[in-house]
Amino acid sequence: MKARYALDLLDLPPNIGKSLRADEEPSPELPAYKLSAGFAIGLICLGLVHTAGDEIAAARPPFKQPLPSIPDRLLALMHGGPRNQCVFIHPQMMTFPEAQAATAAPPQESRSNHVREGPNVNIHMTAHPATIALGLMYMRTGNAAIARELALPATISMLEEIRPDLIPGIIHEYAQSVLKFPSSVEVDISEKEQAYWDEVVDRETVAEVYLYAMSGACFAMSLKYSGAIGDTYESVSVILEDRLRYLMHDFNIESIDWPARHLIRAATRSVVNLCADMMLTSMAILNVGRGKVDTIRFARYRRSHDYELSYWSHYLWKYHEEMSVHRSLAMLFLGEGRYGFKRDNLSIALLVISMYPIVAHHVADNRLYHQPLRFLWTHAVEPRLLVPMCRKKNKPIQCDIEIRFKIASPLPYFGTAPMVLPPIDDMASIALRGAGVEEIHFDLTKEDRKRDLMEILTAGHGRVAITVTE
């Protein structure tokens, strides 16, 4: 691991798990601070799992206190465990003679007078940042052990033990969630099962967990297929639009031909609104830079579906709803339709952090999430618009375009330019041709031709000069 990251990385997990000092007032922004520490751990370790192998897992802090490795400490912060296995403690509180001999002064109790602090970490404060830190650290690595740790509980009793608002933070190996949705077949429930649900199971918790998990899966799909073209894009777009329609609580729920209507009825209105906002954001990420009319209509409906002024003043999530709508519109016309989102690990991490589904009540609400982080998605963009130009007349022309990809699926794309290209790293070659125009070919497997294309997209604003022969 690089030395310049070591001190910062070793200091961040204790900041998540440490308790307040006796003379320290509990800050209302403490949860946001701990969550930011989780983001920082994930960003520092982003990609190091690939390059450093097991170095992160095997790394031990060079201190006398035998703290576990960083992933093990994060797991303890997520599931709960002894505080002395997660944070630095006074040398005389340790059981090692050499550590006790390091100082002659007896340790002083420094626990907070405002909150009763036990020997274990407070998972209500530490689970959220530790979860997102692990998710970012092992993103796209295929680590089965970490995926199992981040998976949702398999039983209803265990689901009722977790906080439903932590479900959106479970950003585990997101390829697992792609296209995995519950069956669309209605299930018959017997009277005995119905009685069990009425007496034993908390319907609201189950409904919220399901809707959060569904929204997270759709968000993962939008990240994976952002800017895609072809049949895969059409399939994902249909899924997102259908799910958003179901989450429109103003519609008649009984008319929805979907088994989850029972869950929508059981969940609170704030949860349904949050999931609808996340679904709209997912649609905007998928259609970034394209200005798709259907997505604009959904955003307009979300913006104007309530006309009563009392709705704005009574429901605290209205600010977050408006922010999601306007941000979605901005992404649809990103860079005047010239830009899209990159697919590298850092760009995906910035999108996850900036779109994090925590509801703010107003623009200065930094209690649970630092609002300036909402702008990080602007650093995950790249130019994508390709416009053929007549070399003689210096005017845009229309010609055929063929795009081949680095992998066998999707199949080669045949269309017309000007167009917004798919992600640059996904393409193997681009060919511009047509009747009466010269053929121009970009072999993106060669660095010089890829550099030429990036120069056209950036300095040339996507304009590629073509000689017209007719």
Short mmCIF file of N, CA and C in Angstrom, two decimals, residues 354-446:
data_model
loop_
_atom_site.label_atom_id
_atom_site.label_comp_id
_atom_site.label_asym_id
_atom_site.label_seq_id
_atom_site.Cartn_x
_atom_site.Cartn_y
_atom_site.Cartn_z
N SER A 354 -22.48 10.74 -4.46
CA SER A 354 -23.28 11.94 -4.71
C SER A 354 -24.77 11.65 -4.78
N MET A 355 -25.16 10.45 -5.20
CA MET A 355 -26.59 10.10 -5.28
C MET A 355 -27.06 9.34 -4.05
N TYR A 356 -26.29 9.37 -2.98
CA TYR A 356 -26.60 8.55 -1.82
C TYR A 356 -27.99 8.88 -1.28
N PRO A 357 -28.84 7.87 -1.08
CA PRO A 357 -30.25 8.11 -0.76
C PRO A 357 -30.50 8.44 0.71
N ILE A 358 -30.04 9.60 1.12
CA ILE A 358 -30.35 10.12 2.45
C ILE A 358 -31.12 11.42 2.26
N VAL A 359 -32.26 11.51 2.92
CA VAL A 359 -33.17 12.64 2.71
C VAL A 359 -32.70 13.83 3.54
N ALA A 360 -32.48 14.95 2.88
CA ALA A 360 -32.18 16.21 3.55
C ALA A 360 -33.44 17.07 3.58
N HIS A 361 -33.63 17.80 4.67
CA HIS A 361 -34.84 18.61 4.84
C HIS A 361 -34.70 20.00 4.23
N HIS A 362 -33.47 20.47 4.10
CA HIS A 362 -33.24 21.78 3.48
C HIS A 362 -31.79 21.82 3.01
N VAL A 363 -31.42 22.90 2.35
CA VAL A 363 -30.12 22.96 1.69
C VAL A 363 -28.96 22.96 2.69
N ALA A 364 -29.21 23.39 3.92
CA ALA A 364 -28.15 23.43 4.94
C ALA A 364 -28.25 22.28 5.93
N ASP A 365 -29.01 21.25 5.60
CA ASP A 365 -29.18 20.10 6.50
C ASP A 365 -28.00 19.15 6.33
N ASN A 366 -27.03 19.23 7.23
CA ASN A 366 -25.84 18.38 7.18
C ASN A 366 -25.78 17.41 8.34
N ARG A 367 -26.92 17.06 8.91
CA ARG A 367 -26.91 16.18 10.07
C ARG A 367 -26.53 14.75 9.70
N LEU A 368 -27.07 14.23 8.61
CA LEU A 368 -26.81 12.85 8.23
C LEU A 368 -25.91 12.72 7.01
N TYR A 369 -25.78 13.79 6.24
CA TYR A 369 -25.02 13.74 4.98
C TYR A 369 -24.56 15.15 4.67
N HIS A 370 -23.27 15.29 4.33
CA HIS A 370 -22.73 16.60 3.99
C HIS A 370 -23.17 16.97 2.58
N GLN A 371 -23.98 18.01 2.47
CA GLN A 371 -24.60 18.37 1.20
C GLN A 371 -23.60 18.70 0.08
N PRO A 372 -22.42 19.28 0.35
CA PRO A 372 -21.49 19.53 -0.77
C PRO A 372 -21.09 18.28 -1.54
N LEU A 373 -21.22 17.10 -0.92
CA LEU A 373 -20.87 15.86 -1.62
C LEU A 373 -21.83 15.57 -2.77
N ARG A 374 -22.99 16.24 -2.80
CA ARG A 374 -23.95 16.02 -3.88
C ARG A 374 -23.41 16.43 -5.25
N PHE A 375 -22.36 17.24 -5.28
CA PHE A 375 -21.84 17.74 -6.55
C PHE A 375 -20.69 16.89 -7.10
N LEU A 376 -20.35 15.79 -6.43
CA LEU A 376 -19.22 14.98 -6.89
C LEU A 376 -19.49 14.32 -8.24
N TRP A 377 -20.75 14.16 -8.61
CA TRP A 377 -21.04 13.48 -9.88
C TRP A 377 -20.55 14.29 -11.08
N THR A 378 -20.31 15.58 -10.89
CA THR A 378 -19.82 16.39 -12.01
C THR A 378 -18.38 16.04 -12.38
N HIS A 379 -17.68 15.28 -11.54
CA HIS A 379 -16.31 14.85 -11.85
C HIS A 379 -16.28 13.48 -12.51
N ALA A 380 -17.43 12.92 -12.83
CA ALA A 380 -17.49 11.59 -13.43
C ALA A 380 -17.97 11.64 -14.87
N VAL A 381 -17.76 12.76 -15.56
CA VAL A 381 -18.30 12.94 -16.90
C VAL A 381 -17.18 12.89 -17.94
N GLU A 382 -17.58 12.61 -19.16
CA GLU A 382 -16.66 12.63 -20.30
C GLU A 382 -17.44 13.02 -21.54
N PRO A 383 -16.81 13.70 -22.52
CA PRO A 383 -17.52 14.08 -23.76
C PRO A 383 -17.82 12.86 -24.61
N ARG A 384 -19.02 12.84 -25.21
CA ARG A 384 -19.44 11.66 -25.98
C ARG A 384 -20.04 12.01 -27.35
N LEU A 385 -20.40 13.26 -27.59
CA LEU A 385 -21.11 13.61 -28.83
C LEU A 385 -20.15 13.57 -30.01
N LEU A 386 -20.55 12.86 -31.07
CA LEU A 386 -19.77 12.76 -32.30
C LEU A 386 -20.60 13.33 -33.45
N VAL A 387 -20.07 14.38 -34.11
CA VAL A 387 -20.79 15.09 -35.17
C VAL A 387 -19.93 15.10 -36.43
N PRO A 388 -20.30 14.36 -37.48
CA PRO A 388 -19.57 14.44 -38.76
C PRO A 388 -19.77 15.82 -39.39
N MET A 389 -18.68 16.40 -39.89
CA MET A 389 -18.72 17.73 -40.50
C MET A 389 -18.17 17.66 -41.92
N CYS A 390 -18.84 18.33 -42.85
CA CYS A 390 -18.33 18.42 -44.22
C CYS A 390 -17.05 19.25 -44.21
N ARG A 391 -15.98 18.68 -44.71
CA ARG A 391 -14.69 19.36 -44.66
C ARG A 391 -14.70 20.65 -45.50
N LYS A 392 -15.45 20.67 -46.58
CA LYS A 392 -15.45 21.82 -47.49
C LYS A 392 -16.38 22.92 -47.00
N LYS A 393 -17.62 22.54 -46.61
CA LYS A 393 -18.62 23.54 -46.22
C LYS A 393 -18.64 23.81 -44.72
N ASN A 394 -17.95 22.97 -43.96
CA ASN A 394 -17.90 23.13 -42.50
C ASN A 394 -19.31 23.12 -41.90
N LYS A 395 -20.13 22.19 -42.37
CA LYS A 395 -21.49 22.04 -41.86
C LYS A 395 -21.72 20.59 -41.45
N PRO A 396 -22.58 20.38 -40.46
CA PRO A 396 -22.86 18.99 -40.04
C PRO A 396 -23.54 18.20 -41.16
N ILE A 397 -23.18 16.94 -41.27
CA ILE A 397 -23.80 16.04 -42.23
C ILE A 397 -24.22 14.77 -41.50
N GLN A 398 -25.03 13.99 -42.16
CA GLN A 398 -25.48 12.72 -41.60
C GLN A 398 -24.84 11.58 -42.38
N CYS A 399 -24.32 10.60 -41.65
CA CYS A 399 -23.71 9.44 -42.31
C CYS A 399 -23.93 8.21 -41.43
N ASP A 400 -23.59 7.07 -41.98
CA ASP A 400 -23.73 5.81 -41.24
C ASP A 400 -22.56 5.64 -40.27
N ILE A 401 -22.85 4.97 -39.16
CA ILE A 401 -21.83 4.70 -38.16
C ILE A 401 -21.93 3.25 -37.72
N GLU A 402 -20.79 2.62 -37.57
CA GLU A 402 -20.71 1.25 -37.08
C GLU A 402 -19.82 1.23 -35.84
N ILE A 403 -20.35 0.68 -34.76
CA ILE A 403 -19.63 0.62 -33.49
C ILE A 403 -19.47 -0.84 -33.09
N ARG A 404 -18.24 -1.25 -32.87
CA ARG A 404 -17.96 -2.60 -32.38
C ARG A 404 -17.41 -2.50 -30.97
N PHE A 405 -17.78 -3.49 -30.15
CA PHE A 405 -17.44 -3.45 -28.74
C PHE A 405 -16.34 -4.45 -28.42
N LYS A 406 -15.72 -4.25 -27.26
CA LYS A 406 -14.60 -5.10 -26.86
C LYS A 406 -15.05 -6.51 -26.50
N ILE A 407 -16.29 -6.66 -26.09
CA ILE A 407 -16.82 -7.97 -25.76
C ILE A 407 -17.84 -8.38 -26.80
N ALA A 408 -18.12 -9.68 -26.86
CA ALA A 408 -19.02 -10.20 -27.90
C ALA A 408 -20.45 -9.70 -27.73
N SER A 409 -20.86 -9.45 -26.51
CA SER A 409 -22.19 -8.93 -26.25
C SER A 409 -22.05 -7.57 -25.58
N PRO A 410 -22.64 -6.50 -26.12
CA PRO A 410 -23.64 -6.49 -27.17
C PRO A 410 -23.05 -6.65 -28.57
N LEU A 411 -23.96 -6.93 -29.52
CA LEU A 411 -23.56 -7.08 -30.91
C LEU A 411 -23.17 -5.73 -31.49
N PRO A 412 -22.47 -5.72 -32.63
CA PRO A 412 -22.12 -4.44 -33.26
C PRO A 412 -23.36 -3.58 -33.51
N TYR A 413 -23.19 -2.29 -33.34
CA TYR A 413 -24.30 -1.34 -33.49
C TYR A 413 -24.16 -0.62 -34.82
N PHE A 414 -25.27 -0.56 -35.57
CA PHE A 414 -25.31 0.15 -36.84
C PHE A 414 -26.38 1.23 -36.72
N GLY A 415 -25.98 2.47 -36.93
CA GLY A 415 -26.91 3.58 -36.82
C GLY A 415 -26.45 4.75 -37.66
N THR A 416 -26.90 5.93 -37.28
CA THR A 416 -26.54 7.15 -38.00
C THR A 416 -25.93 8.14 -37.04
N ALA A 417 -25.00 8.92 -37.53
CA ALA A 417 -24.38 10.00 -36.77
C ALA A 417 -24.84 11.32 -37.39
N PRO A 418 -24.98 12.40 -36.58
CA PRO A 418 -24.49 12.60 -35.21
C PRO A 418 -25.22 11.73 -34.18
N MET A 419 -24.49 11.38 -33.13
CA MET A 419 -25.06 10.59 -32.05
C MET A 419 -24.18 10.74 -30.81
N VAL A 420 -24.78 10.38 -29.67
CA VAL A 420 -24.03 10.31 -28.42
C VAL A 420 -23.47 8.90 -28.30
N LEU A 421 -22.17 8.79 -28.22
CA LEU A 421 -21.50 7.50 -28.21
C LEU A 421 -21.71 6.79 -26.87
N PRO A 422 -21.61 5.46 -26.88
CA PRO A 422 -21.57 4.72 -25.60
C PRO A 422 -20.25 4.99 -24.90
N PRO A 423 -20.05 4.48 -23.69
CA PRO A 423 -18.79 4.72 -22.97
C PRO A 423 -17.56 4.37 -23.81
N ILE A 424 -16.58 5.24 -23.78
CA ILE A 424 -15.40 5.09 -24.63
C ILE A 424 -14.67 3.78 -24.33
N ASP A 425 -14.57 3.42 -23.06
CA ASP A 425 -13.81 2.22 -22.69
C ASP A 425 -14.50 0.94 -23.13
N ASP A 426 -15.78 1.00 -23.50
CA ASP A 426 -16.49 -0.20 -23.93
C ASP A 426 -16.32 -0.48 -25.42
N MET A 427 -15.90 0.51 -26.19
CA MET A 427 -15.86 0.36 -27.65
C MET A 427 -14.49 -0.13 -28.11
N ALA A 428 -14.52 -0.96 -29.16
CA ALA A 428 -13.28 -1.43 -29.79
C ALA A 428 -12.96 -0.65 -31.05
N SER A 429 -13.98 -0.22 -31.78
CA SER A 429 -13.73 0.53 -33.01
C SER A 429 -14.97 1.32 -33.40
N ILE A 430 -14.74 2.40 -34.16
CA ILE A 430 -15.81 3.23 -34.70
C ILE A 430 -15.51 3.46 -36.17
N ALA A 431 -16.51 3.27 -37.02
CA ALA A 431 -16.35 3.49 -38.46
C ALA A 431 -17.46 4.41 -38.95
N LEU A 432 -17.06 5.49 -39.62
CA LEU A 432 -18.00 6.42 -40.25
C LEU A 432 -17.92 6.21 -41.76
N ARG A 433 -19.06 5.95 -42.37
CA ARG A 433 -19.09 5.69 -43.81
C ARG A 433 -20.46 6.05 -44.35
N GLY A 434 -20.61 5.96 -45.65
CA GLY A 434 -21.88 6.23 -46.28
C GLY A 434 -21.70 6.57 -47.74
N ALA A 435 -22.82 6.71 -48.44
CA ALA A 435 -22.77 7.03 -49.87
C ALA A 435 -22.25 8.45 -50.06
N GLY A 436 -21.21 8.58 -50.83
CA GLY A 436 -20.68 9.90 -51.16
C GLY A 436 -19.79 10.51 -50.11
N VAL A 437 -19.38 9.77 -49.10
CA VAL A 437 -18.48 10.31 -48.07
C VAL A 437 -17.32 9.35 -47.88
N GLU A 438 -16.19 9.90 -47.49
CA GLU A 438 -15.04 9.05 -47.23
C GLU A 438 -15.26 8.26 -45.94
N GLU A 439 -14.60 7.12 -45.86
CA GLU A 439 -14.71 6.29 -44.66
C GLU A 439 -13.60 6.65 -43.68
N ILE A 440 -14.00 6.86 -42.44
CA ILE A 440 -13.05 7.16 -41.37
C ILE A 440 -13.19 6.08 -40.31
N HIS A 441 -12.06 5.52 -39.90
CA HIS A 441 -12.07 4.40 -38.97
C HIS A 441 -11.20 4.75 -37.76
N PHE A 442 -11.75 4.49 -36.57
CA PHE A 442 -11.00 4.67 -35.32
C PHE A 442 -10.87 3.30 -34.66
N ASP A 443 -9.66 2.78 -34.64
CA ASP A 443 -9.37 1.53 -33.94
C ASP A 443 -8.96 1.89 -32.51
N LEU A 444 -9.90 1.74 -31.59
CA LEU A 444 -9.67 2.19 -30.21
C LEU A 444 -8.80 1.23 -29.42
N THR A 445 -8.41 0.11 -30.01
CA THR A 445 -7.45 -0.76 -29.34
C THR A 445 -6.02 -0.22 -29.48
N LYS A 446 -5.83 0.77 -30.36
CA LYS A 446 -4.54 1.42 -30.53
C LYS A 446 -4.57 2.77 -29.82
#
